[in-house]
Amino acid sequence: MKASIGDRLIVESATTGVARRDGEIVGVHHADGTPPYDVRWSDTGHVSMVFPGPDAHVHHYAGHGAGQEERTGTPA
């Protein structure tokens, strides 16, 4: 998984009836774009450091591979 500042991290819910979470990536700790990421969550506005799991994927911001999504466990 690789991301850039401005991309969106989307975390799917494994529980029925629980909404997925998404947020803007506001910080990347490694030059190659690998996790962890600082994410500002859209539902709370809180920023936290995230190590995405297999239920997460990145929606790349326009200009970083517009419209593409990358899932964990998938070669980039």
mmCIF file of C-alpha atoms in Angstrom:
data_model
loop_
_atom_site.group_PDB
_atom_site.id
_atom_site.type_symbol
_atom_site.label_atom_id
_atom_site.label_comp_id
_atom_site.label_asym_id
_atom_site.label_seq_id
_atom_site.Cartn_x
_atom_site.Cartn_y
_atom_site.Cartn_z
ATOM 1 C CA MET A 1 0.000 0.000 0.000
ATOM 2 C CA LYS A 2 1.318 3.423 -0.965
ATOM 3 C CA ALA A 3 -0.256 6.839 -0.513
ATOM 4 C CA SER A 4 0.456 10.543 -0.769
ATOM 5 C CA ILE A 5 -0.793 13.514 1.205
ATOM 6 C CA GLY A 6 -4.297 14.352 -0.008
ATOM 7 C CA ASP A 7 -5.264 10.746 -0.779
ATOM 8 C CA ARG A 8 -8.177 9.179 1.120
ATOM 9 C CA LEU A 9 -7.922 6.142 3.348
ATOM 10 C CA ILE A 10 -11.101 4.066 3.399
ATOM 11 C CA VAL A 11 -11.587 1.401 6.045
ATOM 12 C CA GLU A 12 -14.416 -1.037 5.383
ATOM 13 C CA SER A 13 -16.444 -2.367 8.302
ATOM 14 C CA ALA A 14 -16.414 -6.093 8.953
ATOM 15 C CA THR A 15 -19.659 -5.751 10.923
ATOM 16 C CA THR A 16 -23.052 -5.539 9.243
ATOM 17 C CA GLY A 17 -24.789 -2.240 9.901
ATOM 18 C CA VAL A 18 -21.595 -0.398 10.839
ATOM 19 C CA ALA A 19 -20.513 2.299 8.411
ATOM 20 C CA ARG A 20 -17.083 2.330 6.849
ATOM 21 C CA ARG A 21 -14.687 5.090 7.907
ATOM 22 C CA ASP A 22 -12.778 7.376 5.634
ATOM 23 C CA GLY A 23 -10.363 10.215 6.058
ATOM 24 C CA GLU A 24 -7.823 12.389 4.318
ATOM 25 C CA ILE A 25 -4.184 11.391 4.568
ATOM 26 C CA VAL A 26 -2.483 14.472 6.015
ATOM 27 C CA GLY A 27 0.886 12.932 6.809
ATOM 28 C CA VAL A 28 3.118 10.230 5.328
ATOM 29 C CA HIS A 29 6.007 8.977 7.457
ATOM 30 C CA HIS A 30 8.075 7.289 4.731
ATOM 31 C CA ALA A 31 9.360 8.775 1.478
ATOM 32 C CA ASP A 32 8.119 5.748 -0.485
ATOM 33 C CA GLY A 33 4.500 6.328 0.672
ATOM 34 C CA THR A 34 4.199 3.198 2.798
ATOM 35 C CA PRO A 35 2.340 3.197 6.158
ATOM 36 C CA PRO A 36 1.875 4.487 8.745
ATOM 37 C CA TYR A 37 -0.204 7.511 7.778
ATOM 38 C CA ASP A 38 -1.613 10.459 9.686
ATOM 39 C CA VAL A 39 -5.318 10.526 8.831
ATOM 40 C CA ARG A 40 -7.924 13.236 9.509
ATOM 41 C CA TRP A 41 -11.157 11.254 9.886
ATOM 42 C CA SER A 42 -14.184 12.713 8.110
ATOM 43 C CA ASP A 43 -16.617 11.711 10.876
ATOM 44 C CA THR A 44 -14.748 13.332 13.787
ATOM 45 C CA GLY A 45 -12.086 15.631 12.344
ATOM 46 C CA HIS A 46 -9.600 13.912 14.683
ATOM 47 C CA VAL A 47 -6.120 13.158 13.338
ATOM 48 C CA SER A 48 -4.533 9.836 14.236
ATOM 49 C CA MET A 49 -1.623 7.697 13.112
ATOM 50 C CA VAL A 50 -2.917 4.653 11.236
ATOM 51 C CA PHE A 51 -1.320 1.355 10.282
ATOM 52 C CA PRO A 52 -3.924 0.162 7.723
ATOM 53 C CA GLY A 53 -5.085 -3.430 7.874
ATOM 54 C CA PRO A 54 -6.452 -5.738 5.179
ATOM 55 C CA ASP A 55 -9.856 -4.012 5.365
ATOM 56 C CA ALA A 56 -8.405 -0.689 4.155
ATOM 57 C CA HIS A 57 -7.691 0.789 0.746
ATOM 58 C CA VAL A 58 -6.391 4.082 -0.622
ATOM 59 C CA HIS A 59 -8.307 6.277 -3.029
ATOM 60 C CA HIS A 60 -5.661 8.327 -4.784
ATOM 61 C CA TYR A 61 -6.185 12.065 -5.121
ATOM 62 C CA ALA A 62 -6.396 13.458 -8.672
ATOM 63 C CA GLY A 63 -2.868 13.825 -9.977
ATOM 64 C CA HIS A 64 -1.596 10.843 -7.940
ATOM 65 C CA GLY A 65 -3.343 8.241 -10.086
ATOM 66 C CA ALA A 66 -6.844 9.705 -10.314
ATOM 67 C CA GLY A 67 -9.697 7.377 -9.557
ATOM 68 C CA GLN A 68 -7.452 4.456 -8.706
ATOM 69 C CA GLU A 69 -7.757 2.479 -5.528
ATOM 70 C CA GLU A 70 -5.147 0.282 -3.960
ATOM 71 C CA ARG A 71 -6.003 -2.498 -1.526
ATOM 72 C CA THR A 72 -3.680 -3.916 1.081
ATOM 73 C CA GLY A 73 -2.088 -7.177 0.084
ATOM 74 C CA THR A 74 -2.179 -6.245 -3.606
ATOM 75 C CA PRO A 75 1.167 -5.609 -5.315
ATOM 76 C CA ALA A 76 1.591 -1.986 -6.352
#
